[in-house]
XYZ file of C-alpha atoms in Angstrom:
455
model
C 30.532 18.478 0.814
C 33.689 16.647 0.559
C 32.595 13.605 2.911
C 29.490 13.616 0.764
C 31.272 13.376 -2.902
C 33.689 10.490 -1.624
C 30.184 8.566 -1.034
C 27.752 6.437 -3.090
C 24.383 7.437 -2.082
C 23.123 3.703 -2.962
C 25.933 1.743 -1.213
C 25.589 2.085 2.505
C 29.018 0.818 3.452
C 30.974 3.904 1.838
C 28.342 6.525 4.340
C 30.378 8.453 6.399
C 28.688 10.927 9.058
C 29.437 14.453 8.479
C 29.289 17.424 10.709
C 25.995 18.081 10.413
C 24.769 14.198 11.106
C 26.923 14.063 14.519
C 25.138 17.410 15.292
C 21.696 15.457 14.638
C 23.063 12.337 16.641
C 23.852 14.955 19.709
C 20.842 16.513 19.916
C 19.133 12.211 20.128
C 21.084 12.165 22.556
C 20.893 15.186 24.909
C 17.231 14.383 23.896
C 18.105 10.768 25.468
C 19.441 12.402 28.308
C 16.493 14.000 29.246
C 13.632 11.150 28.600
C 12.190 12.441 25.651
C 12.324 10.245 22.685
C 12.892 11.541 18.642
C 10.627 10.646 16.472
C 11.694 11.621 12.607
C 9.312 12.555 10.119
C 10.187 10.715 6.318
C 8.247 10.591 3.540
C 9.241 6.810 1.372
C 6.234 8.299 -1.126
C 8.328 11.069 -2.990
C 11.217 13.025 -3.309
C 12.475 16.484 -4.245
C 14.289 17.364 -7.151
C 17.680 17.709 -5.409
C 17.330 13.672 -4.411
C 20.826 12.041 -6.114
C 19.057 9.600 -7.897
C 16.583 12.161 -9.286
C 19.446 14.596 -10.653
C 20.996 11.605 -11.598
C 17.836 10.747 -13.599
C 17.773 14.464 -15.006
C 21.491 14.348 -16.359
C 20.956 10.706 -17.643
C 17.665 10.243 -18.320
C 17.104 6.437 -20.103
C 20.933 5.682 -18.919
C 20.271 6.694 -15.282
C 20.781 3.182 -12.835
C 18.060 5.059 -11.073
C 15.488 5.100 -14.320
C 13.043 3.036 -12.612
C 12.898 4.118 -9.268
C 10.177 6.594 -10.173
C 7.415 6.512 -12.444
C 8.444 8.663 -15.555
C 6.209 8.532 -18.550
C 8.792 9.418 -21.257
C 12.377 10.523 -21.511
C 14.004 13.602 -23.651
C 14.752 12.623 -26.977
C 17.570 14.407 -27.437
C 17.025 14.797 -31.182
C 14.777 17.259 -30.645
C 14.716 20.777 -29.565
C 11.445 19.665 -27.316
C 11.658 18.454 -24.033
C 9.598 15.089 -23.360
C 10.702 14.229 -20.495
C 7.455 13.751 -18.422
C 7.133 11.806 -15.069
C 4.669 11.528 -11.625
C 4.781 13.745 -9.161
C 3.236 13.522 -5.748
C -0.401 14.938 -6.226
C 0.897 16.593 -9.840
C 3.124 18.624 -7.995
C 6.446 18.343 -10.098
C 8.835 19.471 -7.677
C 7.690 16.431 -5.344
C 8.534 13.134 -8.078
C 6.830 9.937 -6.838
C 8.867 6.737 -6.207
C 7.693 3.930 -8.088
C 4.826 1.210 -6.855
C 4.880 -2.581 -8.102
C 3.019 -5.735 -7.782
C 0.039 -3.438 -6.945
C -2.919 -4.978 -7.105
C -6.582 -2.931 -8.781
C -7.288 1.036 -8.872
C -4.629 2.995 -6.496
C -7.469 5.605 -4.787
C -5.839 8.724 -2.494
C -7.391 7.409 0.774
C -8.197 3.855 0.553
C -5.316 1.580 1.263
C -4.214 -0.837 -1.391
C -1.689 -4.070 -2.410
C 2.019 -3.447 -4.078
C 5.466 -2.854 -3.085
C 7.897 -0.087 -3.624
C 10.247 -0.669 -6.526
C 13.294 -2.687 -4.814
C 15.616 -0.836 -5.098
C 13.803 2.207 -3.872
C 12.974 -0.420 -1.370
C 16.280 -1.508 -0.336
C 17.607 2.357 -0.165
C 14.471 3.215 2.326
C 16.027 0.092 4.206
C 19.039 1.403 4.915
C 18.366 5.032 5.567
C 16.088 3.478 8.100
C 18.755 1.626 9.993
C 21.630 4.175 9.640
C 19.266 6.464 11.936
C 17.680 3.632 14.317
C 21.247 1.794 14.774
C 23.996 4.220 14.825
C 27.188 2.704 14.299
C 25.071 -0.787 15.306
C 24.198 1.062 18.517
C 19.906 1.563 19.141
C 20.459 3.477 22.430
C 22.233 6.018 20.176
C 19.317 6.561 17.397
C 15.765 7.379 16.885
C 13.116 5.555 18.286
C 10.576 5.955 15.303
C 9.406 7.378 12.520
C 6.286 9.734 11.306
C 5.610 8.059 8.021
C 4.000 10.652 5.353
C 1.167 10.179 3.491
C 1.178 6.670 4.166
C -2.217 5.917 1.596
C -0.227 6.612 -1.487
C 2.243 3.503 -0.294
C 1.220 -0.204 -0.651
C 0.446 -2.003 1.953
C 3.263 -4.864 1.076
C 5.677 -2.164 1.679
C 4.352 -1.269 4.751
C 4.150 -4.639 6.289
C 7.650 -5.096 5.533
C 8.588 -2.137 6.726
C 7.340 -2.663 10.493
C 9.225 -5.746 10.386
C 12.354 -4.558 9.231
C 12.271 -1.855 12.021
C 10.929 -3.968 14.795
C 13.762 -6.414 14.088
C 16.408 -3.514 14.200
C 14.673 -2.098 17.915
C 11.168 -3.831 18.915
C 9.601 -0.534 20.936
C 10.663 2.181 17.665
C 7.108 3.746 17.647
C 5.520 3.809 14.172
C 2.746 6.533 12.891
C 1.342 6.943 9.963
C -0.448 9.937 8.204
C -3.769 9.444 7.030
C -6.550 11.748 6.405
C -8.768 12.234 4.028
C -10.806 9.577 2.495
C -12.974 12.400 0.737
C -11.790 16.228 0.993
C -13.000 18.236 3.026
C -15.839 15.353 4.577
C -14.888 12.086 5.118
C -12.006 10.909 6.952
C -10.100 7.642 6.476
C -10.681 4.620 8.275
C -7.357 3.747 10.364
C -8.206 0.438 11.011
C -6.263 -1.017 8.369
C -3.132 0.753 9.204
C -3.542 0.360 12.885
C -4.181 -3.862 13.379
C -1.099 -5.284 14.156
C 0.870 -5.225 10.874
C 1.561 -2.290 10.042
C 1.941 1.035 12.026
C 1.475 1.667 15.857
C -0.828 4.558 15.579
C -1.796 7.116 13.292
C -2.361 10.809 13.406
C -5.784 10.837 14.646
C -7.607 13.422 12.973
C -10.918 11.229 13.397
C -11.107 12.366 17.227
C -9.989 16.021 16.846
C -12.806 17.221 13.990
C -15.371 16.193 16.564
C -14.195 17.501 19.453
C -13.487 21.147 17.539
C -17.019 20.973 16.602
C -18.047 20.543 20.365
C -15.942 23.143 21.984
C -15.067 25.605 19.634
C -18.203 28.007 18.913
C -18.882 26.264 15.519
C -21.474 26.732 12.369
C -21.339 23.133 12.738
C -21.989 22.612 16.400
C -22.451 19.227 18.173
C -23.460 18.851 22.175
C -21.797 16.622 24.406
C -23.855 13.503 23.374
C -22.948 13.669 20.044
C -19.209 14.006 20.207
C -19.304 11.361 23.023
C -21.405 9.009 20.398
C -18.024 9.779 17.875
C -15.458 8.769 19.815
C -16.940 5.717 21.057
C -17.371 5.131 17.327
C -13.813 5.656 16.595
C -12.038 3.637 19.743
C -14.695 0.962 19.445
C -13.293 -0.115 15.879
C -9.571 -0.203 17.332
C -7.749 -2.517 20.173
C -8.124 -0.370 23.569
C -4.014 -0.824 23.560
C -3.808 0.939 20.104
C -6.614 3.853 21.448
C -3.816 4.868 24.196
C -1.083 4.487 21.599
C -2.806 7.142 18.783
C -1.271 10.268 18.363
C -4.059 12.811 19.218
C -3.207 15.896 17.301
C -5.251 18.857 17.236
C -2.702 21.406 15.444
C -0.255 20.416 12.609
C 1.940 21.749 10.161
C -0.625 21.053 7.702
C -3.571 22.906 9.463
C -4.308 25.936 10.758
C -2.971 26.696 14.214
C -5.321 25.675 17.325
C -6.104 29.228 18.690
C -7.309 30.217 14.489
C -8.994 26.461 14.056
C -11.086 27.565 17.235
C -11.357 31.199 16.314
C -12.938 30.631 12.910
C -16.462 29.072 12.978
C -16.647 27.240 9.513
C -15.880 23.425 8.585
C -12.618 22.150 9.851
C -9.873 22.991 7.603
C -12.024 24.108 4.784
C -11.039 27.520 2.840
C -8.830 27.584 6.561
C -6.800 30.817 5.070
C -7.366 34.333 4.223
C -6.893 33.380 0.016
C -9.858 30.886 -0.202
C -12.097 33.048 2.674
C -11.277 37.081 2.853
C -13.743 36.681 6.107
C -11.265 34.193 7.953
C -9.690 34.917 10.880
C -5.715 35.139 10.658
C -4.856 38.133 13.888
C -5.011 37.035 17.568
C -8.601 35.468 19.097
C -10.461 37.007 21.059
C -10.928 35.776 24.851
C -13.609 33.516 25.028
C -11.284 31.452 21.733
C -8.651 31.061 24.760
C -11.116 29.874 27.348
C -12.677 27.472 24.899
C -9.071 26.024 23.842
C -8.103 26.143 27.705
C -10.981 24.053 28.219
C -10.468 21.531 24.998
C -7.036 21.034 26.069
C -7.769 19.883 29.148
C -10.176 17.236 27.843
C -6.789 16.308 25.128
C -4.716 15.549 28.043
C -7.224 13.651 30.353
C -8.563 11.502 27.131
C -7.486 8.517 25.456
C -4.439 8.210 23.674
C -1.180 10.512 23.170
C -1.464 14.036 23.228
C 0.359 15.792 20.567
C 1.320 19.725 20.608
C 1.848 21.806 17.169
C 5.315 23.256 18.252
C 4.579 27.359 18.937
C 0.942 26.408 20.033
C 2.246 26.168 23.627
C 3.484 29.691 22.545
C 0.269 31.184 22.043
C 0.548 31.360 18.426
C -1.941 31.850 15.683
C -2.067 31.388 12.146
C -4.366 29.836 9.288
C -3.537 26.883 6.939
C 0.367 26.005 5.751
C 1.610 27.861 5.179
C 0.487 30.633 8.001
C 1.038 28.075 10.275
C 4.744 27.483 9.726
C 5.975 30.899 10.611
C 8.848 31.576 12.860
C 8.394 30.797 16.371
C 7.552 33.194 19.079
C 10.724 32.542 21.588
C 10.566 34.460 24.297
C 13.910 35.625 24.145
C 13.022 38.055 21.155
C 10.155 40.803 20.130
C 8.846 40.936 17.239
C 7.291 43.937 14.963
C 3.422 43.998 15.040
C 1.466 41.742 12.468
C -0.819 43.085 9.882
C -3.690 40.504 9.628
C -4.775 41.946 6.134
C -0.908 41.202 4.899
C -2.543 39.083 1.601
C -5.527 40.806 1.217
C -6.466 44.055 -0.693
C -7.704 45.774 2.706
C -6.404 48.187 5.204
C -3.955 46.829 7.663
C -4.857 45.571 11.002
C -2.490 45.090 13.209
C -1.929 42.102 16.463
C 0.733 42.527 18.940
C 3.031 39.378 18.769
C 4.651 37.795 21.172
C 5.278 34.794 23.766
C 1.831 34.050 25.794
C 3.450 33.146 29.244
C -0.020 32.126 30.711
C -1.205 30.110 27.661
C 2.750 28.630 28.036
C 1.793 27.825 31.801
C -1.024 26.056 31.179
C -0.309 23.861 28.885
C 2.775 23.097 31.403
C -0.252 22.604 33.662
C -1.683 20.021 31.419
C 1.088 18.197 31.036
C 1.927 17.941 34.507
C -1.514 16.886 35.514
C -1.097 13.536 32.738
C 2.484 12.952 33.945
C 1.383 12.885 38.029
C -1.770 10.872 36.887
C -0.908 7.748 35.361
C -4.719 6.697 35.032
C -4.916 9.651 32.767
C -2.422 7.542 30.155
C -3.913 3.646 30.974
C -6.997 4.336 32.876
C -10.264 2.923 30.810
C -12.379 5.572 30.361
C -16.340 5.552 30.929
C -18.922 8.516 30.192
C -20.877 9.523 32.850
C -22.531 12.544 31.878
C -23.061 13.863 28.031
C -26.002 16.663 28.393
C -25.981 19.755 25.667
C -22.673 21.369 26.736
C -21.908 19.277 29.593
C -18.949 16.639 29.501
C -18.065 14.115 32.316
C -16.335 10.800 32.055
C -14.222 8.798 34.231
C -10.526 7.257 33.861
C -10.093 3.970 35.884
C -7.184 2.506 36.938
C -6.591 -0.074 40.066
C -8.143 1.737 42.696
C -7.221 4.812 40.803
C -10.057 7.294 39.885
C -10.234 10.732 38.163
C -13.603 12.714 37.003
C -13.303 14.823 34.241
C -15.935 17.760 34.095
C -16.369 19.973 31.558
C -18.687 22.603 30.785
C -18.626 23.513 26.740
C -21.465 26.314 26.832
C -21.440 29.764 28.161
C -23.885 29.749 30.816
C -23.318 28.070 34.202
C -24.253 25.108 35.134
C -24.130 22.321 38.465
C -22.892 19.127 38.411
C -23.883 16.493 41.135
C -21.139 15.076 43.238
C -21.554 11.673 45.201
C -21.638 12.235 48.441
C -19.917 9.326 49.756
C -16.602 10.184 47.517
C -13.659 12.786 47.755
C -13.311 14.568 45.217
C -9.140 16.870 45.031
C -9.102 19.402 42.463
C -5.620 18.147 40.424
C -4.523 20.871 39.781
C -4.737 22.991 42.979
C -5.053 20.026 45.426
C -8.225 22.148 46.920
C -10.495 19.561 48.103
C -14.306 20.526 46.588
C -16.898 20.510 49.353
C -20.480 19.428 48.877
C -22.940 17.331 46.804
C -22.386 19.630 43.596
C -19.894 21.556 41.570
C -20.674 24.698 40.306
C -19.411 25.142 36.349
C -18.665 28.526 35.295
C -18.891 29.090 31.382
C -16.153 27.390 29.203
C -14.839 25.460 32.591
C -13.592 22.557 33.675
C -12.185 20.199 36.519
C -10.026 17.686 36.264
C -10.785 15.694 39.855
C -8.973 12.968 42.084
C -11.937 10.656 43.362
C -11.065 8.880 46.709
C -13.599 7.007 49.412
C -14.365 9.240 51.966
């Protein structure tokens, strides 16, 4: 707290690091040490309350330096016992003020990208909290190499263009991603292709690919077979660079959504009236089997797809929950136990309790899955091609060089056969058993993720 008085929060060159930001800088780089790369999450949209320039605001209002970094309506007058000091927060929530936009250009509409800038000097502050984390001390190797950029549709587009090249100047491969969603709650989705075409971010959170594919393997009031979801995500890589495809960050759990396991346990519209408050019918206790075979099975089409596979930290863990904030509770490390959950917790019912705990098979698959994408490097730059999309059944291809892999995967729950050439090999990935014959036999909710070699 000392170190932090003896700075100004809007003059870079008096930072100092403090105990807890050479703890951060450690962890980058026993992170560093181990090939995994930090990505930090910022939102340049808003602020809480405890920001310095907002309490500065608060205790000065019209005489704050900092007045016009957000947009405030009207200041106390303090000649009267009223208080009119009224100002923007992020989606009307006042804890959450918004910084301010300028130079924008026609109606700013949640989901549709628009023209502007952020106020400079809010500008020139994002500027340099940016480059005290990418450039340590002037030192890249020591920083972060990119940041998760929040709600990225209530920013201009100016700013944003800027902002890529202000961060590719300071390290060319930081990896940028933005999050956008909803164009029109709970229906449409955004378009990405603004955000994703060269100017502006490397990839977004791509929502567009997960809705579909939760509404083909997850047993859904809103079902699609494999022809339809197939006909979606050609719709959605079509309208993007095949480089930017491979780039996106394919999430299918986040901190703003229910957990996989519940999104694939419950059976109405993707994240709509997702918790136990808006639906007393939804699902918040442990899934039953067949909701871990179907996930299994979904999983293994996220990791042999296009693009980056993302994992909502405690997923791997076999965690459940419904919307934020049920899925934000405390992980499930295996070092502890934890007392039984009541399911009913919010609700006016009689409790129902889940065991809790760390899934160790769940938590060996997915190690499965990644293993398989790391051994398989056509998995990550392989084209991909469809070669079967029949009711329940999935096939496609990833092609790369010589390199081949087949991808089967049966959605439905009866079994079915799938036709092998016969003048191909075809090595089970993740056994290495080598699958004899002219077919493939698919049990329920299966799937194979083959090596395909010339005989």
């Amino acid at each position: 707290m000392e170190i932090i008085a003896s700075e100004d929060p809007n003059d870079p060159s008096t930072w100092k690091w403090t105990a807890a930001d050479q703890m951060f800088l450690k962890i980058i780089e026993a992170c560093h040490q181990r090939a995994i790369r930090v990505v930090l999450d910022y939102s340049w949209n808003h602020t809480g309350v405890e920001f310095w320039a907002w309490r500065d605001i608060v205790k000065n209002q019209e005489k704050s330096k900092y007045k016009d970094w957000y947009i405030i309506q009207s200041f106390d007058d303090p000649n009267t016992p009223e208080n009119e000091f009224e100002y923007e927060g992020w989606l009307n929530i006042k804890s959450l003020p918004a910084f301010k936009k300028v130079h924008t250009h026609g109606e700013h509409k949640a989901g549709f990208p628009y023209e502007g800038d952020l106020h400079p000097g809010v500008k020139q502050h994002v500027f340099d909290v940016t480059k005290r984390w990418l450039a340590p001390n002037g030192d890249v190797s020591k920083g972060l190499d990119g940041y998760r950029l929040d709600v990225a549709d209530h920013i201009p587009m100016g700013f944003w263009r800027d902002y890529r090249k202000y961060v590719k100047s300071i390290k060319p491969d930081a990896y940028l991603v933005g999050e956008i969603w909803w164009q029109e709650w709970p229906n449409k989705l955004m378009d990405p292709v603004p955000y994703v075409s060269g100017d502006v971010f490397d990839a977004v959170m791509h929502y567009q690919v997960y809705r579909p594919a939760r509404y083909f393997f997850a047993k859904s009031n809103l079902q699609i077979d494999a022809a339809q979801l197939v006909d979606s995500l050609n719709y959605q890589w079509g309208r993007i660079a095949d480089a930017t495809a491979k780039a996106m960050m394919n999430v299918s759990a986040t901190h703003d959504s229910p957990r996989l396991l519940t999104s694939f346990a419950n059976p109405g519209m993707y994240k709509y009236k997702a918790k136990p408050n808006d639906d007393e019918n939804y699902l918040t206790g442990k899934p039953n089997a067949e909701t871990y075979q179907r996930v299994k099975l979904y999983l293994l089409h996220q990791f042999t797809s296009v693009g980056a596979p993302q994992i909502w930290n405690g997923d791997e863990m076999g965690m459940w929950g419904a919307d934020d904030p049920d899925c934000r509770k405390p992980l499930w490390w295996p070092e502890y136990s934890f007392d039984d959950e009541n399911r009913n917790s919010v609700l006016n019912k009689e409790p129902e309790y889940d065991a809790v705990g760390f899934d160790e098979d769940l938590y060996r698959y997915y190690q499965q899955m990644i293993r398989l994408r790391k051994e398989n490097p056509v998995l990550v730059d392989g084209k991909i091609a469809f070669v079967k999309a029949e009711g329940p059944l999935l096939a496609y291809t990833r092609s790369l060089g010589e390199e081949r892999f087949l991808v089967i995967l049966n959605a439905g729950d009866e079994e079915v056969d799938f036709e092998l050439s016969p003048d191909k090999k075809y090595i089970d990935a993740l056994t290495g058993a080598r699958l004899e014959g002219d077919k493939v036999m698919m049990e329920r909710f299966s799937g194979y993720g083959l090596k395909v070699m010339d005989n």
